[in-house]
Amino acid sequence: MIKTLLAHIAMLIGLCGPASVFADTEATRFGWVEFIEIQPWGIKTKAKLDSGALTSAMHAVDLAEFQRDDDNIGR
């Protein structure tokens, strides 16, 4: 019973292991500035790509704040 169970586990590991070894042969290239779309609003804009960044950030200038339905909103 245990030999059969171990054989099944070894077979599953053998079948699942090789699938993760293969790498994508076609590399995707990105430039320093790319066009992005901010979801769910569908806003399209240019963004700078930093492949070494651990976090992400957005920078905005000429902000205007107003109130709508008792909420502070910026544009």
PDB file of C-alpha atoms in Angstrom:
ATOM      1  CA  MET A   1       0.000   0.000   0.000  1.00  0.00           C
ATOM      2  CA  ILE A   2       2.725   2.465   0.987  1.00  0.00           C
ATOM      3  CA  LYS A   3       4.868   1.468  -2.008  1.00  0.00           C
ATOM      4  CA  THR A   4       1.926   2.169  -4.322  1.00  0.00           C
ATOM      5  CA  LEU A   5       1.286   5.539  -2.682  1.00  0.00           C
ATOM      6  CA  LEU A   6       4.960   6.505  -2.946  1.00  0.00           C
ATOM      7  CA  ALA A   7       5.015   5.399  -6.592  1.00  0.00           C
ATOM      8  CA  HIS A   8       1.989   7.603  -7.351  1.00  0.00           C
ATOM      9  CA  ILE A   9       3.539  10.594  -5.570  1.00  0.00           C
ATOM     10  CA  ALA A  10       6.821  10.108  -7.453  1.00  0.00           C
ATOM     11  CA  MET A  11       4.926   9.887 -10.745  1.00  0.00           C
ATOM     12  CA  LEU A  12       3.013  13.119 -10.009  1.00  0.00           C
ATOM     13  CA  ILE A  13       6.216  14.940  -9.096  1.00  0.00           C
ATOM     14  CA  GLY A  14       7.866  13.630 -12.252  1.00  0.00           C
ATOM     15  CA  LEU A  15       4.995  14.821 -14.434  1.00  0.00           C
ATOM     16  CA  CYS A  16       4.692  18.274 -12.852  1.00  0.00           C
ATOM     17  CA  GLY A  17       8.384  19.069 -12.475  1.00  0.00           C
ATOM     18  CA  PRO A  18       9.525  19.386 -16.114  1.00  0.00           C
ATOM     19  CA  ALA A  19       6.720  21.791 -17.041  1.00  0.00           C
ATOM     20  CA  SER A  20       8.237  24.534 -14.899  1.00  0.00           C
ATOM     21  CA  VAL A  21      11.731  24.096 -16.356  1.00  0.00           C
ATOM     22  CA  PHE A  22      10.999  25.394 -19.860  1.00  0.00           C
ATOM     23  CA  ALA A  23      11.582  29.116 -20.379  1.00  0.00           C
ATOM     24  CA  ASP A  24       9.966  31.427 -22.900  1.00  0.00           C
ATOM     25  CA  THR A  25      12.235  31.535 -25.945  1.00  0.00           C
ATOM     26  CA  GLU A  26      10.795  34.838 -27.208  1.00  0.00           C
ATOM     27  CA  ALA A  27      11.869  37.647 -24.876  1.00  0.00           C
ATOM     28  CA  THR A  28       9.537  40.643 -24.620  1.00  0.00           C
ATOM     29  CA  ARG A  29      11.321  43.968 -24.943  1.00  0.00           C
ATOM     30  CA  PHE A  30      10.140  47.074 -23.150  1.00  0.00           C
ATOM     31  CA  GLY A  31      11.400  50.611 -23.641  1.00  0.00           C
ATOM     32  CA  TRP A  32      12.135  53.214 -21.009  1.00  0.00           C
ATOM     33  CA  VAL A  33       8.760  54.893 -21.689  1.00  0.00           C
ATOM     34  CA  GLU A  34       5.708  52.751 -22.500  1.00  0.00           C
ATOM     35  CA  PHE A  35       2.022  53.480 -23.040  1.00  0.00           C
ATOM     36  CA  ILE A  36      -0.153  52.129 -20.226  1.00  0.00           C
ATOM     37  CA  GLU A  37      -3.860  51.919 -19.428  1.00  0.00           C
ATOM     38  CA  ILE A  38      -5.063  52.520 -15.863  1.00  0.00           C
ATOM     39  CA  GLN A  39      -7.905  50.158 -15.047  1.00  0.00           C
ATOM     40  CA  PRO A  40     -10.860  50.203 -14.406  1.00  0.00           C
ATOM     41  CA  TRP A  41     -11.115  53.772 -15.729  1.00  0.00           C
ATOM     42  CA  GLY A  42      -9.488  53.135 -19.107  1.00  0.00           C
ATOM     43  CA  ILE A  43      -7.128  56.121 -18.787  1.00  0.00           C
ATOM     44  CA  LYS A  44      -4.292  55.832 -21.341  1.00  0.00           C
ATOM     45  CA  THR A  45      -1.013  57.642 -20.720  1.00  0.00           C
ATOM     46  CA  LYS A  46       2.762  57.304 -20.982  1.00  0.00           C
ATOM     47  CA  ALA A  47       4.688  55.784 -18.083  1.00  0.00           C
ATOM     48  CA  LYS A  48       8.382  55.336 -17.341  1.00  0.00           C
ATOM     49  CA  LEU A  49       9.527  51.799 -16.669  1.00  0.00           C
ATOM     50  CA  ASP A  50      11.944  51.034 -13.818  1.00  0.00           C
ATOM     51  CA  SER A  51      12.764  47.337 -13.884  1.00  0.00           C
ATOM     52  CA  GLY A  52      14.784  47.574 -10.666  1.00  0.00           C
ATOM     53  CA  ALA A  53      12.043  49.179  -8.578  1.00  0.00           C
ATOM     54  CA  LEU A  54      10.607  47.307  -5.614  1.00  0.00           C
ATOM     55  CA  THR A  55       7.466  49.464  -5.492  1.00  0.00           C
ATOM     56  CA  SER A  56       5.479  51.643  -7.865  1.00  0.00           C
ATOM     57  CA  ALA A  57       4.502  55.307  -7.680  1.00  0.00           C
ATOM     58  CA  MET A  58       2.606  57.958  -9.625  1.00  0.00           C
ATOM     59  CA  HIS A  59       3.515  61.629  -9.909  1.00  0.00           C
ATOM     60  CA  ALA A  60       0.988  64.368 -10.680  1.00  0.00           C
ATOM     61  CA  VAL A  61       1.324  68.125 -11.273  1.00  0.00           C
ATOM     62  CA  ASP A  62      -1.205  70.987 -11.461  1.00  0.00           C
ATOM     63  CA  LEU A  63      -3.680  69.252  -9.151  1.00  0.00           C
ATOM     64  CA  ALA A  64      -7.055  70.812  -8.385  1.00  0.00           C
ATOM     65  CA  GLU A  65      -9.182  69.615  -5.470  1.00  0.00           C
ATOM     66  CA  PHE A  66     -12.977  69.870  -5.356  1.00  0.00           C
ATOM     67  CA  GLN A  67     -15.911  68.260  -3.547  1.00  0.00           C
ATOM     68  CA  ARG A  68     -18.528  65.949  -5.016  1.00  0.00           C
ATOM     69  CA  ASP A  69     -21.129  64.247  -2.828  1.00  0.00           C
ATOM     70  CA  ASP A  70     -19.201  65.209   0.330  1.00  0.00           C
ATOM     71  CA  ASP A  71     -16.036  63.535  -1.022  1.00  0.00           C
ATOM     72  CA  ASN A  72     -12.781  65.387  -1.702  1.00  0.00           C
ATOM     73  CA  ILE A  73     -11.719  64.651  -5.271  1.00  0.00           C
ATOM     74  CA  GLY A  74      -8.602  65.727  -7.150  1.00  0.00           C
ATOM     75  CA  ARG A  75      -8.050  66.268 -10.846  1.00  0.00           C
TER      76      ARG A  75
END
